PDB file of C-alpha atoms in Angstrom:
ATOM      1  CA  UNK A   1     155.177  85.095 101.579  1.00 43.00           C
ATOM      2  CA  UNK A   2     157.422  88.240 101.301  1.00 52.00           C
ATOM      3  CA  UNK A   3     156.826  91.906 102.532  1.00 62.00           C
ATOM      4  CA  UNK A   4     154.915  93.749  99.870  1.00 57.00           C
ATOM      5  CA  UNK A   5     156.089  97.539 100.182  1.00 58.00           C
ATOM      6  CA  UNK A   6     155.020 100.517  98.768  1.00 64.00           C
ATOM      7  CA  UNK A   7     156.558 103.607  98.026  1.00 61.00           C
ATOM      8  CA  UNK A   8     156.010 106.899  96.245  1.00 56.00           C
ATOM      9  CA  UNK A   9     157.901 109.961  97.124  1.00 49.00           C
ATOM     10  CA  UNK A  10     155.877 112.841  97.691  1.00 50.00           C
ATOM     11  CA  UNK A  11     156.450 115.733  95.327  1.00 44.00           C
ATOM     12  CA  UNK A  12     155.673 119.739  95.722  1.00 44.00           C
ATOM     13  CA  UNK A  13     155.286 121.048  92.423  1.00 35.00           C
ATOM     14  CA  UNK A  14     154.670 124.998  93.948  1.00 36.00           C
ATOM     15  CA  UNK A  15     157.589 125.061  96.365  1.00 37.00           C
ATOM     16  CA  UNK A  16     161.096 123.989  95.874  1.00 34.00           C
ATOM     17  CA  UNK A  17     162.276 122.377  98.779  1.00 36.00           C
ATOM     18  CA  UNK A  18     165.893 121.085  99.882  1.00 38.00           C
ATOM     19  CA  UNK A  19     165.339 117.921  97.885  1.00 39.00           C
ATOM     20  CA  UNK A  20     167.792 118.004  94.919  1.00 34.00           C
ATOM     21  CA  UNK A  21     168.787 116.003  91.892  1.00 39.00           C
ATOM     22  CA  UNK A  22     164.900 114.539  91.731  1.00 41.00           C
ATOM     23  CA  UNK A  23     164.389 113.009  88.250  1.00 39.00           C
ATOM     24  CA  UNK A  24     161.416 114.263  86.627  1.00 39.00           C
ATOM     25  CA  UNK A  25     158.663 111.256  85.038  1.00 40.00           C
ATOM     26  CA  UNK A  26     159.964 112.161  81.469  1.00 44.00           C
ATOM     27  CA  UNK A  27     164.150 111.886  82.247  1.00 45.00           C
ATOM     28  CA  UNK A  28     165.663 108.919  80.398  1.00 48.00           C
ATOM     29  CA  UNK A  29     168.879 109.568  81.861  1.00 43.00           C
ATOM     30  CA  UNK A  30     170.340 106.858  83.604  1.00 45.00           C
ATOM     31  CA  UNK A  31     170.098 106.565  87.426  1.00 40.00           C
ATOM     32  CA  UNK A  32     173.380 106.373  89.380  1.00 44.00           C
ATOM     33  CA  UNK A  33     174.383 103.167  91.371  1.00 44.00           C
ATOM     34  CA  UNK A  34     174.963 104.990  94.165  1.00 41.00           C
ATOM     35  CA  UNK A  35     174.042 108.376  95.891  1.00 39.00           C
ATOM     36  CA  UNK A  36     175.646 110.406  98.414  1.00 43.00           C
ATOM     37  CA  UNK A  37     173.728 112.576 101.551  1.00 42.00           C
ATOM     38  CA  UNK A  38     173.810 115.294  99.713  1.00 45.00           C
ATOM     39  CA  UNK A  39     171.755 113.948  96.814  1.00 43.00           C
ATOM     40  CA  UNK A  40     168.772 113.320  98.652  1.00 43.00           C
ATOM     41  CA  UNK A  41     168.090 115.322 101.774  1.00 48.00           C
ATOM     42  CA  UNK A  42     165.045 114.854 104.113  1.00 54.00           C
ATOM     43  CA  UNK A  43     162.298 118.032 103.885  1.00 57.00           C
ATOM     44  CA  UNK A  44     163.030 121.321 105.240  1.00 58.00           C
ATOM     45  CA  UNK A  45     161.602 121.888 108.618  1.00 62.00           C
ATOM     46  CA  UNK A  46     159.622 124.838 107.288  1.00 65.00           C
ATOM     47  CA  UNK A  47     157.905 122.297 104.813  1.00 60.00           C
ATOM     48  CA  UNK A  48     157.298 119.918 107.159  1.00 57.00           C
ATOM     49  CA  UNK A  49     155.882 122.206 109.744  1.00 63.00           C
ATOM     50  CA  UNK A  50     153.254 123.719 107.057  1.00 62.00           C
ATOM     51  CA  UNK A  51     152.360 119.878 106.238  1.00 59.00           C
ATOM     52  CA  UNK A  52     151.681 118.910 109.951  1.00 56.00           C
ATOM     53  CA  UNK A  53     149.386 122.174 110.091  1.00 58.00           C
ATOM     54  CA  UNK A  54     147.964 121.432 106.754  1.00 56.00           C
ATOM     55  CA  UNK A  55     147.010 117.628 108.280  1.00 53.00           C
ATOM     56  CA  UNK A  56     145.970 119.200 111.641  1.00 51.00           C
ATOM     57  CA  UNK A  57     143.349 122.101 110.200  1.00 54.00           C
ATOM     58  CA  UNK A  58     141.855 119.509 107.521  1.00 49.00           C
ATOM     59  CA  UNK A  59     141.445 116.493 109.599  1.00 46.00           C
ATOM     60  CA  UNK A  60     140.998 117.531 112.908  1.00 43.00           C
ATOM     61  CA  UNK A  61     138.486 120.717 112.227  1.00 49.00           C
ATOM     62  CA  UNK A  62     135.397 120.549 114.767  1.00 46.00           C
ATOM     63  CA  UNK A  63     132.160 120.496 113.732  1.00 43.00           C
ATOM     64  CA  UNK A  64     130.592 123.633 115.621  1.00 42.00           C
ATOM     65  CA  UNK A  65     127.869 121.276 117.463  1.00 58.00           C
ATOM     66  CA  UNK A  66     128.260 117.656 117.687  1.00 69.00           C
ATOM     67  CA  UNK A  67     124.758 116.498 116.723  1.00 80.00           C
ATOM     68  CA  UNK A  68     123.837 114.139 119.946  1.00 88.00           C
ATOM     69  CA  UNK A  69     121.674 111.992 118.159  1.00 92.00           C
ATOM     70  CA  UNK A  70     124.484 110.917 115.769  1.00 94.00           C
ATOM     71  CA  UNK A  71     126.883 110.001 118.854  1.00 95.00           C
ATOM     72  CA  UNK A  72     123.863 107.953 120.582  1.00 94.00           C
ATOM     73  CA  UNK A  73     123.093 106.193 117.232  1.00 95.00           C
ATOM     74  CA  UNK A  74     126.942 105.628 116.479  1.00 96.00           C
ATOM     75  CA  UNK A  75     127.713 104.324 119.923  1.00 96.00           C
ATOM     76  CA  UNK A  76     124.728 101.867 119.900  1.00 96.00           C
ATOM     77  CA  UNK A  77     125.631 100.531 116.947  1.00 96.00           C
ATOM     78  CA  UNK A  78     129.364 100.298 118.087  1.00 96.00           C
ATOM     79  CA  UNK A  79     128.288  98.268 121.163  1.00 95.00           C
ATOM     80  CA  UNK A  80     127.007  95.250 119.076  1.00 95.00           C
ATOM     81  CA  UNK A  81     128.312  95.561 115.526  1.00 97.00           C
ATOM     82  CA  UNK A  82     130.557  92.483 114.162  1.00 97.00           C
ATOM     83  CA  UNK A  83     131.435  95.462 111.317  1.00 97.00           C
ATOM     84  CA  UNK A  84     130.960  98.777 111.964  1.00 97.00           C
ATOM     85  CA  UNK A  85     131.362 101.494 109.316  1.00 98.00           C
ATOM     86  CA  UNK A  86     131.052 104.805 111.088  1.00 97.00           C
ATOM     87  CA  UNK A  87     133.490 106.927 108.451  1.00 97.00           C
ATOM     88  CA  UNK A  88     132.549 110.174 107.792  1.00 95.00           C
ATOM     89  CA  UNK A  89     130.234 110.783 110.607  1.00 95.00           C
ATOM     90  CA  UNK A  90     131.390 114.296 111.794  1.00 93.00           C
ATOM     91  CA  UNK A  91     131.919 113.102 115.293  1.00 95.00           C
ATOM     92  CA  UNK A  92     134.796 115.561 116.558  1.00 94.00           C
ATOM     93  CA  UNK A  93     137.220 114.704 119.385  1.00 94.00           C
ATOM     94  CA  UNK A  94     134.568 115.110 121.730  1.00 93.00           C
ATOM     95  CA  UNK A  95     131.817 112.634 120.129  1.00 95.00           C
ATOM     96  CA  UNK A  96     134.352 110.081 119.057  1.00 96.00           C
ATOM     97  CA  UNK A  97     135.785 109.953 122.689  1.00 96.00           C
ATOM     98  CA  UNK A  98     132.261 109.119 123.934  1.00 95.00           C
ATOM     99  CA  UNK A  99     131.474 106.751 120.807  1.00 97.00           C
ATOM    100  CA  UNK A 100     134.706 104.360 120.890  1.00 97.00           C
ATOM    101  CA  UNK A 101     134.026 103.643 124.512  1.00 96.00           C
ATOM    102  CA  UNK A 102     131.697 101.065 123.057  1.00 96.00           C
ATOM    103  CA  UNK A 103     134.554  99.113 121.428  1.00 96.00           C
ATOM    104  CA  UNK A 104     135.208  98.246 125.452  1.00 95.00           C
ATOM    105  CA  UNK A 105     132.049  96.232 125.755  1.00 94.00           C
ATOM    106  CA  UNK A 106     131.864  94.478 122.563  1.00 96.00           C
ATOM    107  CA  UNK A 107     133.557  91.230 122.225  1.00 93.00           C
ATOM    108  CA  UNK A 108     132.229  90.494 118.631  1.00 95.00           C
ATOM    109  CA  UNK A 109     133.286  93.621 116.641  1.00 97.00           C
ATOM    110  CA  UNK A 110     136.089  92.349 113.971  1.00 98.00           C
ATOM    111  CA  UNK A 111     136.231  95.736 111.864  1.00 98.00           C
ATOM    112  CA  UNK A 112     135.554  99.154 112.612  1.00 98.00           C
ATOM    113  CA  UNK A 113     136.295 102.009 110.064  1.00 98.00           C
ATOM    114  CA  UNK A 114     136.181 105.364 111.813  1.00 98.00           C
ATOM    115  CA  UNK A 115     138.169 107.264 109.199  1.00 98.00           C
ATOM    116  CA  UNK A 116     137.327 111.158 108.323  1.00 96.00           C
ATOM    117  CA  UNK A 117     135.710 111.870 111.747  1.00 96.00           C
ATOM    118  CA  UNK A 118     137.881 114.732 112.885  1.00 95.00           C
ATOM    119  CA  UNK A 119     139.592 112.636 115.589  1.00 96.00           C
ATOM    120  CA  UNK A 120     142.800 114.072 117.362  1.00 96.00           C
ATOM    121  CA  UNK A 121     145.821 112.296 118.721  1.00 97.00           C
ATOM    122  CA  UNK A 122     143.348 112.401 122.189  1.00 96.00           C
ATOM    123  CA  UNK A 123     140.695 110.597 120.593  1.00 97.00           C
ATOM    124  CA  UNK A 124     142.801 107.959 119.316  1.00 98.00           C
ATOM    125  CA  UNK A 125     144.656 107.636 122.759  1.00 98.00           C
ATOM    126  CA  UNK A 126     141.160 107.346 124.338  1.00 97.00           C
ATOM    127  CA  UNK A 127     140.288 104.485 121.851  1.00 98.00           C
ATOM    128  CA  UNK A 128     143.235 102.756 122.521  1.00 97.00           C
ATOM    129  CA  UNK A 129     142.251 102.504 126.442  1.00 96.00           C
ATOM    130  CA  UNK A 130     139.095 101.138 125.396  1.00 96.00           C
ATOM    131  CA  UNK A 131     140.765  98.500 123.093  1.00 96.00           C
ATOM    132  CA  UNK A 132     142.750  97.112 126.027  1.00 94.00           C
ATOM    133  CA  UNK A 133     139.479  95.772 127.018  1.00 92.00           C
ATOM    134  CA  UNK A 134     139.025  94.469 123.222  1.00 93.00           C
ATOM    135  CA  UNK A 135     140.858  91.278 122.083  1.00 92.00           C
ATOM    136  CA  UNK A 136     138.490  90.611 118.883  1.00 96.00           C
ATOM    137  CA  UNK A 137     139.120  93.855 116.644  1.00 98.00           C
ATOM    138  CA  UNK A 138     141.447  92.583 113.892  1.00 98.00           C
ATOM    139  CA  UNK A 139     140.812  95.520 111.245  1.00 98.00           C
ATOM    140  CA  UNK A 140     141.000  99.318 112.217  1.00 98.00           C
ATOM    141  CA  UNK A 141     140.720 102.390 110.036  1.00 98.00           C
ATOM    142  CA  UNK A 142     141.345 105.695 111.039  1.00 98.00           C
ATOM    143  CA  UNK A 143     142.456 107.131 107.441  1.00 98.00           C
ATOM    144  CA  UNK A 144     141.812 111.120 107.264  1.00 97.00           C
ATOM    145  CA  UNK A 145     142.197 111.905 111.025  1.00 97.00           C
ATOM    146  CA  UNK A 146     144.359 114.294 112.984  1.00 96.00           C
ATOM    147  CA  UNK A 147     146.393 110.982 114.349  1.00 97.00           C
ATOM    148  CA  UNK A 148     149.432 113.012 114.576  1.00 97.00           C
ATOM    149  CA  UNK A 149     152.551 111.534 116.592  1.00 97.00           C
ATOM    150  CA  UNK A 150     150.493 111.500 119.858  1.00 97.00           C
ATOM    151  CA  UNK A 151     147.719 109.211 118.429  1.00 98.00           C
ATOM    152  CA  UNK A 152     150.597 107.047 116.808  1.00 98.00           C
ATOM    153  CA  UNK A 153     152.511 106.695 120.089  1.00 98.00           C
ATOM    154  CA  UNK A 154     149.226 105.549 121.601  1.00 98.00           C
ATOM    155  CA  UNK A 155     148.556 102.790 118.789  1.00 98.00           C
ATOM    156  CA  UNK A 156     152.431 101.815 119.393  1.00 98.00           C
ATOM    157  CA  UNK A 157     151.519 101.237 123.049  1.00 98.00           C
ATOM    158  CA  UNK A 158     148.326  99.434 122.286  1.00 97.00           C
ATOM    159  CA  UNK A 159     149.976  96.993 119.461  1.00 97.00           C
ATOM    160  CA  UNK A 160     152.769  96.114 122.718  1.00 96.00           C
ATOM    161  CA  UNK A 161     149.546  94.985 124.536  1.00 95.00           C
ATOM    162  CA  UNK A 162     149.181  91.206 124.943  1.00 92.00           C
ATOM    163  CA  UNK A 163     145.046  91.670 123.963  1.00 92.00           C
ATOM    164  CA  UNK A 164     145.729  93.350 120.893  1.00 95.00           C
ATOM    165  CA  UNK A 165     144.446  91.240 118.030  1.00 96.00           C
ATOM    166  CA  UNK A 166     144.505  93.851 115.521  1.00 98.00           C
ATOM    167  CA  UNK A 167     146.197  92.557 111.748  1.00 98.00           C
ATOM    168  CA  UNK A 168     145.074  95.600 109.803  1.00 98.00           C
ATOM    169  CA  UNK A 169     145.546  99.179 110.523  1.00 98.00           C
ATOM    170  CA  UNK A 170     144.848 102.371 107.833  1.00 98.00           C
ATOM    171  CA  UNK A 171     146.407 105.574 108.631  1.00 98.00           C
ATOM    172  CA  UNK A 172     146.334 107.057 105.473  1.00 98.00           C
ATOM    173  CA  UNK A 173     146.531 111.116 105.542  1.00 97.00           C
ATOM    174  CA  UNK A 174     146.629 111.307 109.654  1.00 98.00           C
ATOM    175  CA  UNK A 175     149.139 113.748 109.978  1.00 96.00           C
ATOM    176  CA  UNK A 176     151.858 111.101 111.334  1.00 97.00           C
ATOM    177  CA  UNK A 177     155.678 112.384 111.488  1.00 97.00           C
ATOM    178  CA  UNK A 178     158.910 110.949 112.221  1.00 96.00           C
ATOM    179  CA  UNK A 179     158.167 110.665 116.292  1.00 97.00           C
ATOM    180  CA  UNK A 180     155.113 108.728 115.221  1.00 98.00           C
ATOM    181  CA  UNK A 181     156.544 106.671 112.859  1.00 97.00           C
ATOM    182  CA  UNK A 182     159.054 105.765 115.601  1.00 97.00           C
ATOM    183  CA  UNK A 183     156.630 104.762 117.743  1.00 98.00           C
ATOM    184  CA  UNK A 184     154.869 102.424 115.572  1.00 98.00           C
ATOM    185  CA  UNK A 185     158.044 100.755 114.345  1.00 97.00           C
ATOM    186  CA  UNK A 186     159.268 100.081 117.933  1.00 97.00           C
ATOM    187  CA  UNK A 187     155.913  98.518 118.474  1.00 97.00           C
ATOM    188  CA  UNK A 188     156.142  96.376 115.414  1.00 96.00           C
ATOM    189  CA  UNK A 189     159.437  95.200 116.393  1.00 95.00           C
ATOM    190  CA  UNK A 190     157.818  93.570 119.246  1.00 94.00           C
ATOM    191  CA  UNK A 191     154.080  92.890 117.653  1.00 95.00           C
ATOM    192  CA  UNK A 192     153.405  89.306 116.206  1.00 94.00           C
ATOM    193  CA  UNK A 193     149.556  89.801 114.698  1.00 96.00           C
ATOM    194  CA  UNK A 194     149.682  92.971 112.386  1.00 97.00           C
ATOM    195  CA  UNK A 195     150.074  92.029 108.937  1.00 97.00           C
ATOM    196  CA  UNK A 196     149.041  95.244 107.242  1.00 98.00           C
ATOM    197  CA  UNK A 197     149.669  98.891 107.841  1.00 98.00           C
ATOM    198  CA  UNK A 198     148.880 101.673 105.470  1.00 98.00           C
ATOM    199  CA  UNK A 199     151.147 104.865 106.243  1.00 97.00           C
ATOM    200  CA  UNK A 200     150.550 106.561 102.822  1.00 96.00           C
ATOM    201  CA  UNK A 201     150.436 110.669 102.564  1.00 96.00           C
ATOM    202  CA  UNK A 202     152.109 111.399 105.722  1.00 97.00           C
ATOM    203  CA  UNK A 203     154.982 113.317 106.893  1.00 95.00           C
ATOM    204  CA  UNK A 204     157.240 110.676 107.245  1.00 95.00           C
ATOM    205  CA  UNK A 205     160.943 111.894 106.495  1.00 93.00           C
ATOM    206  CA  UNK A 206     164.308 110.241 106.842  1.00 93.00           C
ATOM    207  CA  UNK A 207     164.541 108.959 110.545  1.00 94.00           C
ATOM    208  CA  UNK A 208     161.128 107.528 110.514  1.00 95.00           C
ATOM    209  CA  UNK A 209     162.121 105.551 107.396  1.00 93.00           C
ATOM    210  CA  UNK A 210     165.096 104.399 108.994  1.00 93.00           C
ATOM    211  CA  UNK A 211     163.084 103.322 112.284  1.00 95.00           C
ATOM    212  CA  UNK A 212     160.832 101.272 109.895  1.00 95.00           C
ATOM    213  CA  UNK A 213     163.482  99.618 108.203  1.00 93.00           C
ATOM    214  CA  UNK A 214     165.190  98.660 111.380  1.00 93.00           C
ATOM    215  CA  UNK A 215     161.732  97.495 112.535  1.00 94.00           C
ATOM    216  CA  UNK A 216     161.698  95.227 109.297  1.00 91.00           C
ATOM    217  CA  UNK A 217     164.783  93.565 110.190  1.00 87.00           C
ATOM    218  CA  UNK A 218     162.895  92.204 113.428  1.00 88.00           C
ATOM    219  CA  UNK A 219     159.456  91.791 112.484  1.00 91.00           C
ATOM    220  CA  UNK A 220     158.481  88.269 110.346  1.00 89.00           C
ATOM    221  CA  UNK A 221     154.725  88.916 110.521  1.00 93.00           C
ATOM    222  CA  UNK A 222     154.124  92.067 108.410  1.00 94.00           C
ATOM    223  CA  UNK A 223     152.979  91.276 104.825  1.00 94.00           C
ATOM    224  CA  UNK A 224     151.734  95.105 103.316  1.00 95.00           C
ATOM    225  CA  UNK A 225     153.708  98.065 104.108  1.00 94.00           C
ATOM    226  CA  UNK A 226     152.481 101.101 102.406  1.00 95.00           C
ATOM    227  CA  UNK A 227     154.412 104.175 102.769  1.00 94.00           C
ATOM    228  CA  UNK A 228     153.776 105.997  99.516  1.00 93.00           C
ATOM    229  CA  UNK A 229     153.507 109.907  99.629  1.00 93.00           C
ATOM    230  CA  UNK A 230     155.926 110.665 102.273  1.00 93.00           C
ATOM    231  CA  UNK A 231     159.446 111.968 102.172  1.00 89.00           C
ATOM    232  CA  UNK A 232     161.311 108.719 102.135  1.00 88.00           C
ATOM    233  CA  UNK A 233     164.037 109.723  99.734  1.00 83.00           C
ATOM    234  CA  UNK A 234     166.597 107.846  98.225  1.00 84.00           C
ATOM    235  CA  UNK A 235     168.596 107.132 101.567  1.00 83.00           C
ATOM    236  CA  UNK A 236     165.410 106.160 103.627  1.00 81.00           C
ATOM    237  CA  UNK A 237     164.485 103.846 100.647  1.00 83.00           C
ATOM    238  CA  UNK A 238     167.656 102.139 100.648  1.00 86.00           C
ATOM    239  CA  UNK A 239     167.696 101.709 104.435  1.00 84.00           C
ATOM    240  CA  UNK A 240     164.236 100.225 103.983  1.00 86.00           C
ATOM    241  CA  UNK A 241     165.564  97.823 101.040  1.00 82.00           C
ATOM    242  CA  UNK A 242     168.515  96.503 103.379  1.00 83.00           C
ATOM    243  CA  UNK A 243     165.399  95.611 106.186  1.00 81.00           C
ATOM    244  CA  UNK A 244     163.435  94.019 103.984  1.00 79.00           C
ATOM    245  CA  UNK A 245     166.158  91.481 103.010  1.00 75.00           C
ATOM    246  CA  UNK A 246     165.862  90.203 106.452  1.00 68.00           C
ATOM    247  CA  UNK A 247     162.219  90.201 106.892  1.00 63.00           C
TER     248      UNK A 247
END
C-alpha cells in the first residue's frame, strides 16, 4: 500500500507574509508546470516566531494549582489501563511529569490519549523516558500540547529505541517547527514500526518539509502522513512528492 499524504497549506488572511503568488480558491487561472524559488518563499521569521508563541501560550498555559486528586486518579488509571483516555485533564507540566511515570510500570497499555493537557517539551521528554521501559504502547496522542521542538527531539530519540512499539503518533497543533520536524524525520528514516503520524497545524516550513521528504525515500513502513496546516509551500510539496516516489 502506498503512503497516504495530506497537505493543506496554512493561510493567514489578516497579515500578508512573504508568500507570494498564492492562488485564491476562486481563481480559475491555470497552474504553471514549474515554480521558481521566488514564487513560494518560506514564512518570514516574525510570522513563524509569532505562531510558535501562540502555540506555547495556548497549549502550555498552566493551571494555577494542579488538583492532586486528579493527578492521583490519572496515575492510578495509567498503571493498569489497556486504553487510557486522559485528554483535557489540566495536568500541566508538573502533573504530567508525575502521571506519565506510570507507563514505565504498565506492560499492557496499548493506547494513551494525553491530548490537551498543557504538556511542555520537558513533560514530553519525561514521558519518553518512561516509555523506554514500555514495549507495549502502540498509539499515543499528544495533540494540543506544547510539545515543541524539544519534545519532538525526545520523541525522535524514543522512535529509534529498540523497545519502542509505537505505530501511531498524533502531534496535531503541538508547536513543532523545522527543528522538531528534522528530529522526527531523522528518527523515522530508521524506525520500522510507525505507520501513522499526524503533524497537522504546526509550524513546519520548507526546511522541515525537505527533511521529511528525504526520510520518505528511506522509510518503507509509514502509511499515513498528515502535514495539513503547515507552511510547506510549492517547493516543499515538490520535494515531498519526490520522496513519495521511492517510498
